[in-house]
Amino acid sequence: MKRTVFLRGGSSMALAIALTTGVAHAQQAKPDTAPTEVEEVVVTGSFIRGTPEDAALPVEVIGAEELQKRGSPSTVELLKALSVSSGVLGDTNQFDSRAQGSEGSGSVNLRGLGSQRTLVLLNGRRMAINPFGAAGAGIVDTNIIPAAAIGRLEVLKDGAAATYGSDAIAGVVNFITKKNFSGLEVGADYRVIDGSKGDYGVNATFGKIWDNGNVLVSAGWQHRSKLSVADREWANRPYLSNPEAGWSAAGNPSTFIPLASTTNGLRDPGCSGLSGFPGFSGLTPVCYWHYTPFDNLVEKSDAVQIYGEVNADLSDKTKFHVEVLYAHTDVPDWNTSPSYAALATPTAEASPIAGRYIVPASNPGLIAFMAANPTVTLTSLINGTQSTVPSSVFAFGAINAANRPFGIGGNPKFGYGPSIGARSFDAFRVSGDLQGEFDNGIGWDIALTYSQEVGIRTGYDTLVNRFALALQGLGGPLCDSNPSLPGIQGTAGVGQCMYYNPFASAIPSNAITGAANPAYNSALANNKDLVDWFFKKLSTKQSSRLFVGEAVLNGKTAITLPGGDIAWAAGVQYRRTYFKADYNDISNAAINPCVNTPDFGVTTCTGSTRNGPFMFLGVGNEADNQSDVMAAFGELSVPITDTFQAQLAARYENYGGAVGSTFNPKASVRWQALPWMAVRASAGSTFRGPPDPQTTTTSITSLQGILGVFRAVDIFGNPNLKPEKANTYNGGLLFSVGNFKGSIDYFKFDFKNPIVAEPVAGIVNALYPNGAAGANNCADPAYAALVARFTFNGACGTPTTSIARLKTNYINGAAVKNSGFDFSADYRFDNVLGGEVSVGANATYVSEYKVGATSVAGVVVEKAFDAVGLLNYQTTVVPIPQWKGDVFGEWNMGPHNVRLTVHYIDSYTDQRTAPFLPNYKDTTGAAVTISAGKKIDAQTLTDLAYRVFLPWDTTLTAAITNLFDKDPSYARLDLGYDPFTGDPLGRTYKVGLRKKF
């Protein structure tokens, strides 16, 4: 059966823009504004085929033709540009816990409700989650989508659990492959990026059509080149311009406290010569150093996707479909700080003073330091006064404070550069279905889908006790003369036993600028074998698997209404999910639970803290979780009149166990009130079950800022999580008058029990309401349970010096109310300069995003707030600009198409208080207030794209993004901008070529 369907882009219609048969078809035909005749299809949001009330659902559809006109943006760029999407994962952002560890993967985040609450489908079927994405929150990796095979993208901007089940709270994004593609098409593209070697890729798609079936095979490879933070001036601000932009007080050069005078401290005099900032953390003299230039704005990566599908008519009424996807993403050189700060401290087995890193009088670095500096200037750690004394004050040794093994000079293990880890993702998916029709006209569809994604993440950190031993001269792989005994059997500095030199004399140069260190002494440089001994690799392998079996019946009833027959669909679904986490031995909590486990065999940790043997990163417990879901669902399409249609849907899902079951109905209507105006509305309930990674008892370690200093935050799973639930509402008007089409939609989400990580900023602010230096609640009995969440170096006190790490959990958080409006409009002008001109706009206005109060350990740590227009750093919400959208103008004549698009993101405010108080000090110790960055300015970026059909079935596309080369808006964050919202690339030039055979 055939049906004429108008295909158009924009949120006003749930209709496909570009059900094309390939670029060749577009080359052979001039642009056609007449209706396109296509086979009856199922539009995202319904299991009922071809019902006219599909337009009751707010679906935006973007086809391959439209993407070409936009300059063929990458999947990340496309999803980030959607007006209905906020807080998209895809650009490197290792300093936010929601993005750490998932470099190389991507996401989509409808309504800003969280990427895990947008259901991502491929050809209407589910995909396994990314095991690392958003700290295991349960998101699908959009970077594994086979872009070259995609024919269109459908975005349902309404809750859809009644149809699709769990995860569709905010909506659905359905990637649909090309249909009826015939021939061979190859393509290549290259993008010029200043400061980078550019991004480029190749792809090929082959299709063959027979009388009773077809085959489609596609392969693509994309390469992204590294773009260093050091290559962007706006990301390299001086300390007193943006102290949060990658400046750390825990460095190397570091601070030393003489054992003979422990109330005084000395900043290593080599700080200034290496371009550090000689400042103060409280009263402690420290050498602030800039760590983000060691990091990247874009990580080097290679991604491959191979996709194939076969369709066959087994009989007049039975069809077979099978599709297979393999994808691999490799990030081989993930760059980070040369080493992490020394948050954990040594035990008595490794240090003369437990809990302190001690530099003995015998350390060659200390001896050379005293010889080169006959006098030193000490600063009182009590009142800040300074005094000049003989350097012999260090003759009894020193405490190495505010330190890390490697900083300004880079890490000798990696050629005096950044520490280098890796990320990789392997995905595999196979899905097959049989569909047909019984003799009584009832259709049936049976499908099986299996998918998996395996992620491997590596990084490096310092073994606490080994580093302390190296300071004592007992370091190195061959120092221990009797490895069969616990501890190190050797003599300090004798034979193979080496000293670690913590002074600036071991640093050849500033690793970023290349400026030579005037205090460097090559005889005192640290031995690479010594570094290899205490600086070890952590490796985590996590896997997620999904099996889905489902069956659907659909047909028409014998009941005929004025608008036609009542149609129905009903089905059942079974889902089984798996999650597995494995760690290498050194990072496995079951093997190395304590600081003193690796070399001393201790497994009963001091204070029962089982954070492992590393300075910063934690260890993990292996996990192997499985869960089952049974579901039944049904739909009715009720054409009450020719102009008024209704659609009803309901779904029951049973998780079993503590999670239980849920029932979710939904109703939607569409009324053609006037020939030029239609009204649509929907209301329903939706839900999301807790994903397997978050119901484990293990943890992940994130790096998060605590009152201006990075600390380790462990996020633990929770086996007692309950399902999230939401009531969703949508109402809109659709307009169609001549060449004008438009829509206005109101949306509302009433969201309860969201699964969130406890808010770090709220926990810290509750315990330290007056900032780093003010009065705190450490001694208040009402906060005892909250204090127990922290690991301190000593007692609960000044947070920047005493906090080592913080424990948080996944919880069912506070209720959320989210509402606003979507707008869409476009108009076509005929016969303009020999062609056609189209103008249009899409925008989303968020009127509210209210979050209820959150309590942790019996304390309200986050008061109720409205997240609209805020950065929402370290809360349970991503950045939510109030306005987001784009306008475009397009001219089309014969083979030529030119499109100009202007993207707009509203300004928003950094809601934090602490960064804008007089919390900072200049080189003299005087207090400084830095007010810049409170408002993150609105962003307006302009893109220009050109497409032309050339002879020999060839298509050329060219695009300039960020035409006016605007920097991203300044934010008081580590990278100097908000990676969830901004674009760090500047002006880029992209050219692509496609050839059809």
JSON list of C-alpha atoms in Angstrom, two decimals, residues 557-725:
[
{"chain": "A", "resi": 557, "resn": "THR", "atom": "CA", "xyz": [-10.63, -3.50, 14.45]},
{"chain": "A", "resi": 558, "resn": "ALA", "atom": "CA", "xyz": [-14.09, -3.99, 12.99]},
{"chain": "A", "resi": 559, "resn": "ILE", "atom": "CA", "xyz": [-15.07, -0.65, 14.53]},
{"chain": "A", "resi": 560, "resn": "THR", "atom": "CA", "xyz": [-15.32, 2.14, 11.99]},
{"chain": "A", "resi": 561, "resn": "LEU", "atom": "CA", "xyz": [-15.58, 5.75, 13.05]},
{"chain": "A", "resi": 562, "resn": "PRO", "atom": "CA", "xyz": [-16.18, 8.79, 10.85]},
{"chain": "A", "resi": 563, "resn": "GLY", "atom": "CA", "xyz": [-12.41, 9.17, 10.48]},
{"chain": "A", "resi": 564, "resn": "GLY", "atom": "CA", "xyz": [-11.77, 5.51, 9.65]},
{"chain": "A", "resi": 565, "resn": "ASP", "atom": "CA", "xyz": [-11.09, 2.19, 11.31]},
{"chain": "A", "resi": 566, "resn": "ILE", "atom": "CA", "xyz": [-9.73, 1.95, 14.84]},
{"chain": "A", "resi": 567, "resn": "ALA", "atom": "CA", "xyz": [-6.24, 0.48, 14.61]},
{"chain": "A", "resi": 568, "resn": "TRP", "atom": "CA", "xyz": [-4.28, -1.28, 17.33]},
{"chain": "A", "resi": 569, "resn": "ALA", "atom": "CA", "xyz": [-0.93, -2.73, 18.26]},
{"chain": "A", "resi": 570, "resn": "ALA", "atom": "CA", "xyz": [0.06, -4.97, 21.15]},
{"chain": "A", "resi": 571, "resn": "GLY", "atom": "CA", "xyz": [3.23, -6.69, 22.13]},
{"chain": "A", "resi": 572, "resn": "VAL", "atom": "CA", "xyz": [5.55, -8.21, 24.69]},
{"chain": "A", "resi": 573, "resn": "GLN", "atom": "CA", "xyz": [9.24, -7.65, 25.33]},
{"chain": "A", "resi": 574, "resn": "TYR", "atom": "CA", "xyz": [11.96, -9.38, 27.35]},
{"chain": "A", "resi": 575, "resn": "ARG", "atom": "CA", "xyz": [15.23, -7.62, 28.14]},
{"chain": "A", "resi": 576, "resn": "ARG", "atom": "CA", "xyz": [18.27, -9.02, 29.88]},
{"chain": "A", "resi": 577, "resn": "THR", "atom": "CA", "xyz": [21.16, -6.72, 30.75]},
{"chain": "A", "resi": 578, "resn": "TYR", "atom": "CA", "xyz": [24.65, -7.52, 31.97]},
{"chain": "A", "resi": 579, "resn": "PHE", "atom": "CA", "xyz": [27.38, -5.37, 33.46]},
{"chain": "A", "resi": 580, "resn": "LYS", "atom": "CA", "xyz": [30.89, -6.54, 34.29]},
{"chain": "A", "resi": 581, "resn": "ALA", "atom": "CA", "xyz": [33.85, -4.59, 35.70]},
{"chain": "A", "resi": 582, "resn": "ASP", "atom": "CA", "xyz": [37.41, -5.93, 35.86]},
{"chain": "A", "resi": 583, "resn": "TYR", "atom": "CA", "xyz": [40.56, -4.25, 37.21]},
{"chain": "A", "resi": 584, "resn": "ASN", "atom": "CA", "xyz": [44.24, -5.02, 36.87]},
{"chain": "A", "resi": 585, "resn": "ASP", "atom": "CA", "xyz": [45.84, -6.29, 40.08]},
{"chain": "A", "resi": 586, "resn": "ILE", "atom": "CA", "xyz": [47.33, -3.02, 41.30]},
{"chain": "A", "resi": 587, "resn": "SER", "atom": "CA", "xyz": [43.94, -1.25, 41.06]},
{"chain": "A", "resi": 588, "resn": "ASN", "atom": "CA", "xyz": [41.83, -4.16, 42.35]},
{"chain": "A", "resi": 589, "resn": "ALA", "atom": "CA", "xyz": [40.52, -3.49, 45.86]},
{"chain": "A", "resi": 590, "resn": "ALA", "atom": "CA", "xyz": [40.43, -7.21, 46.62]},
{"chain": "A", "resi": 591, "resn": "ILE", "atom": "CA", "xyz": [44.16, -7.51, 45.91]},
{"chain": "A", "resi": 592, "resn": "ASN", "atom": "CA", "xyz": [45.56, -4.12, 46.95]},
{"chain": "A", "resi": 593, "resn": "PRO", "atom": "CA", "xyz": [43.12, -2.51, 49.39]},
{"chain": "A", "resi": 594, "resn": "CYS", "atom": "CA", "xyz": [45.55, -0.39, 51.46]},
{"chain": "A", "resi": 595, "resn": "VAL", "atom": "CA", "xyz": [48.38, 2.10, 51.08]},
{"chain": "A", "resi": 596, "resn": "ASN", "atom": "CA", "xyz": [50.81, -0.46, 52.51]},
{"chain": "A", "resi": 597, "resn": "THR", "atom": "CA", "xyz": [49.55, -3.57, 50.70]},
{"chain": "A", "resi": 598, "resn": "PRO", "atom": "CA", "xyz": [51.88, -3.78, 47.64]},
{"chain": "A", "resi": 599, "resn": "ASP", "atom": "CA", "xyz": [55.24, -3.80, 49.43]},
{"chain": "A", "resi": 600, "resn": "PHE", "atom": "CA", "xyz": [54.33, -4.68, 53.01]},
{"chain": "A", "resi": 601, "resn": "GLY", "atom": "CA", "xyz": [51.46, -7.14, 52.53]},
{"chain": "A", "resi": 602, "resn": "VAL", "atom": "CA", "xyz": [49.11, -5.30, 54.90]},
{"chain": "A", "resi": 603, "resn": "THR", "atom": "CA", "xyz": [45.41, -5.86, 54.16]},
{"chain": "A", "resi": 604, "resn": "THR", "atom": "CA", "xyz": [43.90, -4.42, 57.36]},
{"chain": "A", "resi": 605, "resn": "CYS", "atom": "CA", "xyz": [43.88, -0.76, 56.42]},
{"chain": "A", "resi": 606, "resn": "THR", "atom": "CA", "xyz": [44.51, 2.01, 58.93]},
{"chain": "A", "resi": 607, "resn": "GLY", "atom": "CA", "xyz": [41.15, 3.42, 59.94]},
{"chain": "A", "resi": 608, "resn": "SER", "atom": "CA", "xyz": [39.48, 0.74, 57.78]},
{"chain": "A", "resi": 609, "resn": "THR", "atom": "CA", "xyz": [39.90, 3.00, 54.74]},
{"chain": "A", "resi": 610, "resn": "ARG", "atom": "CA", "xyz": [40.27, 0.75, 51.70]},
{"chain": "A", "resi": 611, "resn": "ASN", "atom": "CA", "xyz": [41.14, 3.35, 49.07]},
{"chain": "A", "resi": 612, "resn": "GLY", "atom": "CA", "xyz": [44.12, 1.47, 47.72]},
{"chain": "A", "resi": 613, "resn": "PRO", "atom": "CA", "xyz": [47.83, 2.25, 47.39]},
{"chain": "A", "resi": 614, "resn": "PHE", "atom": "CA", "xyz": [47.73, 5.32, 45.13]},
{"chain": "A", "resi": 615, "resn": "MET", "atom": "CA", "xyz": [48.18, 9.02, 45.89]},
{"chain": "A", "resi": 616, "resn": "PHE", "atom": "CA", "xyz": [44.99, 10.15, 44.17]},
{"chain": "A", "resi": 617, "resn": "LEU", "atom": "CA", "xyz": [43.07, 7.50, 42.28]},
{"chain": "A", "resi": 618, "resn": "GLY", "atom": "CA", "xyz": [41.06, 4.86, 44.08]},
{"chain": "A", "resi": 619, "resn": "VAL", "atom": "CA", "xyz": [40.83, 1.13, 43.53]},
{"chain": "A", "resi": 620, "resn": "GLY", "atom": "CA", "xyz": [37.72, -0.74, 42.47]},
{"chain": "A", "resi": 621, "resn": "ASN", "atom": "CA", "xyz": [35.82, -3.87, 43.36]},
{"chain": "A", "resi": 622, "resn": "GLU", "atom": "CA", "xyz": [35.05, -6.16, 40.47]},
{"chain": "A", "resi": 623, "resn": "ALA", "atom": "CA", "xyz": [31.38, -6.38, 39.60]},
{"chain": "A", "resi": 624, "resn": "ASP", "atom": "CA", "xyz": [29.15, -8.77, 37.68]},
{"chain": "A", "resi": 625, "resn": "ASN", "atom": "CA", "xyz": [25.52, -7.62, 37.63]},
{"chain": "A", "resi": 626, "resn": "GLN", "atom": "CA", "xyz": [22.58, -8.97, 35.67]},
{"chain": "A", "resi": 627, "resn": "SER", "atom": "CA", "xyz": [18.93, -8.01, 35.51]},
{"chain": "A", "resi": 628, "resn": "ASP", "atom": "CA", "xyz": [15.77, -9.07, 33.68]},
{"chain": "A", "resi": 629, "resn": "VAL", "atom": "CA", "xyz": [12.77, -7.05, 32.56]},
{"chain": "A", "resi": 630, "resn": "MET", "atom": "CA", "xyz": [9.43, -8.37, 31.30]},
{"chain": "A", "resi": 631, "resn": "ALA", "atom": "CA", "xyz": [7.08, -5.99, 29.53]},
{"chain": "A", "resi": 632, "resn": "ALA", "atom": "CA", "xyz": [3.69, -5.92, 27.83]},
{"chain": "A", "resi": 633, "resn": "PHE", "atom": "CA", "xyz": [2.31, -2.95, 25.92]},
{"chain": "A", "resi": 634, "resn": "GLY", "atom": "CA", "xyz": [-0.52, -1.87, 23.70]},
{"chain": "A", "resi": 635, "resn": "GLU", "atom": "CA", "xyz": [-1.72, 1.02, 21.49]},
{"chain": "A", "resi": 636, "resn": "LEU", "atom": "CA", "xyz": [-4.97, 2.22, 19.97]},
{"chain": "A", "resi": 637, "resn": "SER", "atom": "CA", "xyz": [-5.31, 4.65, 17.09]},
{"chain": "A", "resi": 638, "resn": "VAL", "atom": "CA", "xyz": [-8.78, 6.19, 17.18]},
{"chain": "A", "resi": 639, "resn": "PRO", "atom": "CA", "xyz": [-9.78, 8.33, 14.14]},
{"chain": "A", "resi": 640, "resn": "ILE", "atom": "CA", "xyz": [-12.82, 9.95, 15.77]},
{"chain": "A", "resi": 641, "resn": "THR", "atom": "CA", "xyz": [-13.43, 12.19, 12.75]},
{"chain": "A", "resi": 642, "resn": "ASP", "atom": "CA", "xyz": [-11.55, 13.19, 9.64]},
{"chain": "A", "resi": 643, "resn": "THR", "atom": "CA", "xyz": [-10.12, 16.10, 11.60]},
{"chain": "A", "resi": 644, "resn": "PHE", "atom": "CA", "xyz": [-9.81, 14.70, 15.11]},
{"chain": "A", "resi": 645, "resn": "GLN", "atom": "CA", "xyz": [-7.71, 11.66, 15.98]},
{"chain": "A", "resi": 646, "resn": "ALA", "atom": "CA", "xyz": [-6.62, 10.16, 19.28]},
{"chain": "A", "resi": 647, "resn": "GLN", "atom": "CA", "xyz": [-3.95, 7.67, 20.19]},
{"chain": "A", "resi": 648, "resn": "LEU", "atom": "CA", "xyz": [-3.78, 5.68, 23.43]},
{"chain": "A", "resi": 649, "resn": "ALA", "atom": "CA", "xyz": [-0.85, 3.65, 24.71]},
{"chain": "A", "resi": 650, "resn": "ALA", "atom": "CA", "xyz": [0.07, 1.79, 27.87]},
{"chain": "A", "resi": 651, "resn": "ARG", "atom": "CA", "xyz": [2.98, -0.36, 29.03]},
{"chain": "A", "resi": 652, "resn": "TYR", "atom": "CA", "xyz": [3.66, -2.61, 32.01]},
{"chain": "A", "resi": 653, "resn": "GLU", "atom": "CA", "xyz": [7.24, -3.50, 32.97]},
{"chain": "A", "resi": 654, "resn": "ASN", "atom": "CA", "xyz": [8.36, -5.81, 35.74]},
{"chain": "A", "resi": 655, "resn": "TYR", "atom": "CA", "xyz": [11.96, -5.67, 37.00]},
{"chain": "A", "resi": 656, "resn": "GLY", "atom": "CA", "xyz": [11.43, -8.03, 39.90]},
{"chain": "A", "resi": 657, "resn": "GLY", "atom": "CA", "xyz": [13.29, -7.84, 43.19]},
{"chain": "A", "resi": 658, "resn": "ALA", "atom": "CA", "xyz": [13.62, -4.53, 44.99]},
{"chain": "A", "resi": 659, "resn": "VAL", "atom": "CA", "xyz": [12.95, -2.48, 41.85]},
{"chain": "A", "resi": 660, "resn": "GLY", "atom": "CA", "xyz": [9.46, -3.89, 41.32]},
{"chain": "A", "resi": 661, "resn": "SER", "atom": "CA", "xyz": [7.09, -3.06, 38.49]},
{"chain": "A", "resi": 662, "resn": "THR", "atom": "CA", "xyz": [5.59, -0.01, 36.84]},
{"chain": "A", "resi": 663, "resn": "PHE", "atom": "CA", "xyz": [2.54, 0.79, 34.68]},
{"chain": "A", "resi": 664, "resn": "ASN", "atom": "CA", "xyz": [2.60, 3.76, 32.34]},
{"chain": "A", "resi": 665, "resn": "PRO", "atom": "CA", "xyz": [-0.26, 5.05, 30.18]},
{"chain": "A", "resi": 666, "resn": "LYS", "atom": "CA", "xyz": [-0.18, 7.82, 27.56]},
{"chain": "A", "resi": 667, "resn": "ALA", "atom": "CA", "xyz": [-2.80, 9.61, 25.46]},
{"chain": "A", "resi": 668, "resn": "SER", "atom": "CA", "xyz": [-2.28, 11.96, 22.53]},
{"chain": "A", "resi": 669, "resn": "VAL", "atom": "CA", "xyz": [-4.71, 13.80, 20.25]},
{"chain": "A", "resi": 670, "resn": "ARG", "atom": "CA", "xyz": [-4.57, 15.85, 17.06]},
{"chain": "A", "resi": 671, "resn": "TRP", "atom": "CA", "xyz": [-7.32, 18.17, 15.84]},
{"chain": "A", "resi": 672, "resn": "GLN", "atom": "CA", "xyz": [-7.24, 19.89, 12.47]},
{"chain": "A", "resi": 673, "resn": "ALA", "atom": "CA", "xyz": [-9.10, 22.92, 13.78]},
{"chain": "A", "resi": 674, "resn": "LEU", "atom": "CA", "xyz": [-8.74, 24.98, 10.60]},
{"chain": "A", "resi": 675, "resn": "PRO", "atom": "CA", "xyz": [-7.37, 24.18, 7.16]},
{"chain": "A", "resi": 676, "resn": "TRP", "atom": "CA", "xyz": [-4.21, 26.05, 8.10]},
{"chain": "A", "resi": 677, "resn": "MET", "atom": "CA", "xyz": [-3.94, 25.18, 11.81]},
{"chain": "A", "resi": 678, "resn": "ALA", "atom": "CA", "xyz": [-3.87, 21.95, 13.82]},
{"chain": "A", "resi": 679, "resn": "VAL", "atom": "CA", "xyz": [-3.82, 21.40, 17.55]},
{"chain": "A", "resi": 680, "resn": "ARG", "atom": "CA", "xyz": [-1.99, 18.53, 19.21]},
{"chain": "A", "resi": 681, "resn": "ALA", "atom": "CA", "xyz": [-1.61, 17.43, 22.82]},
{"chain": "A", "resi": 682, "resn": "SER", "atom": "CA", "xyz": [-0.34, 14.50, 24.83]},
{"chain": "A", "resi": 683, "resn": "ALA", "atom": "CA", "xyz": [-0.13, 13.41, 28.44]},
{"chain": "A", "resi": 684, "resn": "GLY", "atom": "CA", "xyz": [1.39, 10.33, 29.96]},
{"chain": "A", "resi": 685, "resn": "SER", "atom": "CA", "xyz": [3.62, 8.80, 32.55]},
{"chain": "A", "resi": 686, "resn": "THR", "atom": "CA", "xyz": [7.09, 7.51, 31.94]},
{"chain": "A", "resi": 687, "resn": "PHE", "atom": "CA", "xyz": [9.86, 5.83, 33.90]},
{"chain": "A", "resi": 688, "resn": "ARG", "atom": "CA", "xyz": [13.41, 4.54, 33.96]},
{"chain": "A", "resi": 689, "resn": "GLY", "atom": "CA", "xyz": [14.80, 1.59, 35.87]},
{"chain": "A", "resi": 690, "resn": "PRO", "atom": "CA", "xyz": [18.19, 1.79, 37.60]},
{"chain": "A", "resi": 691, "resn": "PRO", "atom": "CA", "xyz": [21.01, 0.66, 35.25]},
{"chain": "A", "resi": 692, "resn": "ASP", "atom": "CA", "xyz": [23.29, -2.19, 36.25]},
{"chain": "A", "resi": 693, "resn": "PRO", "atom": "CA", "xyz": [26.49, -0.08, 36.70]},
{"chain": "A", "resi": 694, "resn": "GLN", "atom": "CA", "xyz": [24.74, 2.01, 39.35]},
{"chain": "A", "resi": 695, "resn": "THR", "atom": "CA", "xyz": [23.36, -0.90, 41.36]},
{"chain": "A", "resi": 696, "resn": "THR", "atom": "CA", "xyz": [26.78, -2.37, 42.11]},
{"chain": "A", "resi": 697, "resn": "THR", "atom": "CA", "xyz": [28.55, -1.91, 45.44]},
{"chain": "A", "resi": 698, "resn": "THR", "atom": "CA", "xyz": [31.78, -0.82, 43.78]},
{"chain": "A", "resi": 699, "resn": "SER", "atom": "CA", "xyz": [32.90, 2.76, 43.12]},
{"chain": "A", "resi": 700, "resn": "ILE", "atom": "CA", "xyz": [34.62, 4.95, 40.57]},
{"chain": "A", "resi": 701, "resn": "THR", "atom": "CA", "xyz": [37.00, 7.77, 41.42]},
{"chain": "A", "resi": 702, "resn": "SER", "atom": "CA", "xyz": [36.36, 11.17, 39.89]},
{"chain": "A", "resi": 703, "resn": "LEU", "atom": "CA", "xyz": [38.54, 14.29, 40.01]},
{"chain": "A", "resi": 704, "resn": "GLN", "atom": "CA", "xyz": [36.51, 17.22, 41.29]},
{"chain": "A", "resi": 705, "resn": "GLY", "atom": "CA", "xyz": [37.27, 20.70, 42.56]},
{"chain": "A", "resi": 706, "resn": "ILE", "atom": "CA", "xyz": [36.63, 21.24, 46.27]},
{"chain": "A", "resi": 707, "resn": "LEU", "atom": "CA", "xyz": [36.84, 24.92, 47.22]},
{"chain": "A", "resi": 708, "resn": "GLY", "atom": "CA", "xyz": [39.38, 25.61, 44.50]},
{"chain": "A", "resi": 709, "resn": "VAL", "atom": "CA", "xyz": [41.51, 22.47, 44.98]},
{"chain": "A", "resi": 710, "resn": "PHE", "atom": "CA", "xyz": [41.14, 19.18, 43.08]},
{"chain": "A", "resi": 711, "resn": "ARG", "atom": "CA", "xyz": [40.38, 16.21, 45.27]},
{"chain": "A", "resi": 712, "resn": "ALA", "atom": "CA", "xyz": [39.36, 12.58, 44.74]},
{"chain": "A", "resi": 713, "resn": "VAL", "atom": "CA", "xyz": [35.61, 11.94, 44.91]},
{"chain": "A", "resi": 714, "resn": "ASP", "atom": "CA", "xyz": [34.52, 8.30, 45.04]},
{"chain": "A", "resi": 715, "resn": "ILE", "atom": "CA", "xyz": [31.04, 7.60, 43.65]},
{"chain": "A", "resi": 716, "resn": "PHE", "atom": "CA", "xyz": [29.56, 4.35, 44.94]},
{"chain": "A", "resi": 717, "resn": "GLY", "atom": "CA", "xyz": [26.75, 2.30, 43.43]},
{"chain": "A", "resi": 718, "resn": "ASN", "atom": "CA", "xyz": [23.55, 1.61, 45.34]},
{"chain": "A", "resi": 719, "resn": "PRO", "atom": "CA", "xyz": [21.69, -1.73, 45.07]},
{"chain": "A", "resi": 720, "resn": "ASN", "atom": "CA", "xyz": [18.58, -0.17, 46.68]},
{"chain": "A", "resi": 721, "resn": "LEU", "atom": "CA", "xyz": [17.82, 2.33, 43.93]},
{"chain": "A", "resi": 722, "resn": "LYS", "atom": "CA", "xyz": [14.18, 2.70, 42.88]},
{"chain": "A", "resi": 723, "resn": "PRO", "atom": "CA", "xyz": [12.90, 3.48, 39.36]},
{"chain": "A", "resi": 724, "resn": "GLU", "atom": "CA", "xyz": [12.66, 7.06, 38.21]},
{"chain": "A", "resi": 725, "resn": "LYS", "atom": "CA", "xyz": [9.16, 8.21, 37.30]}
]
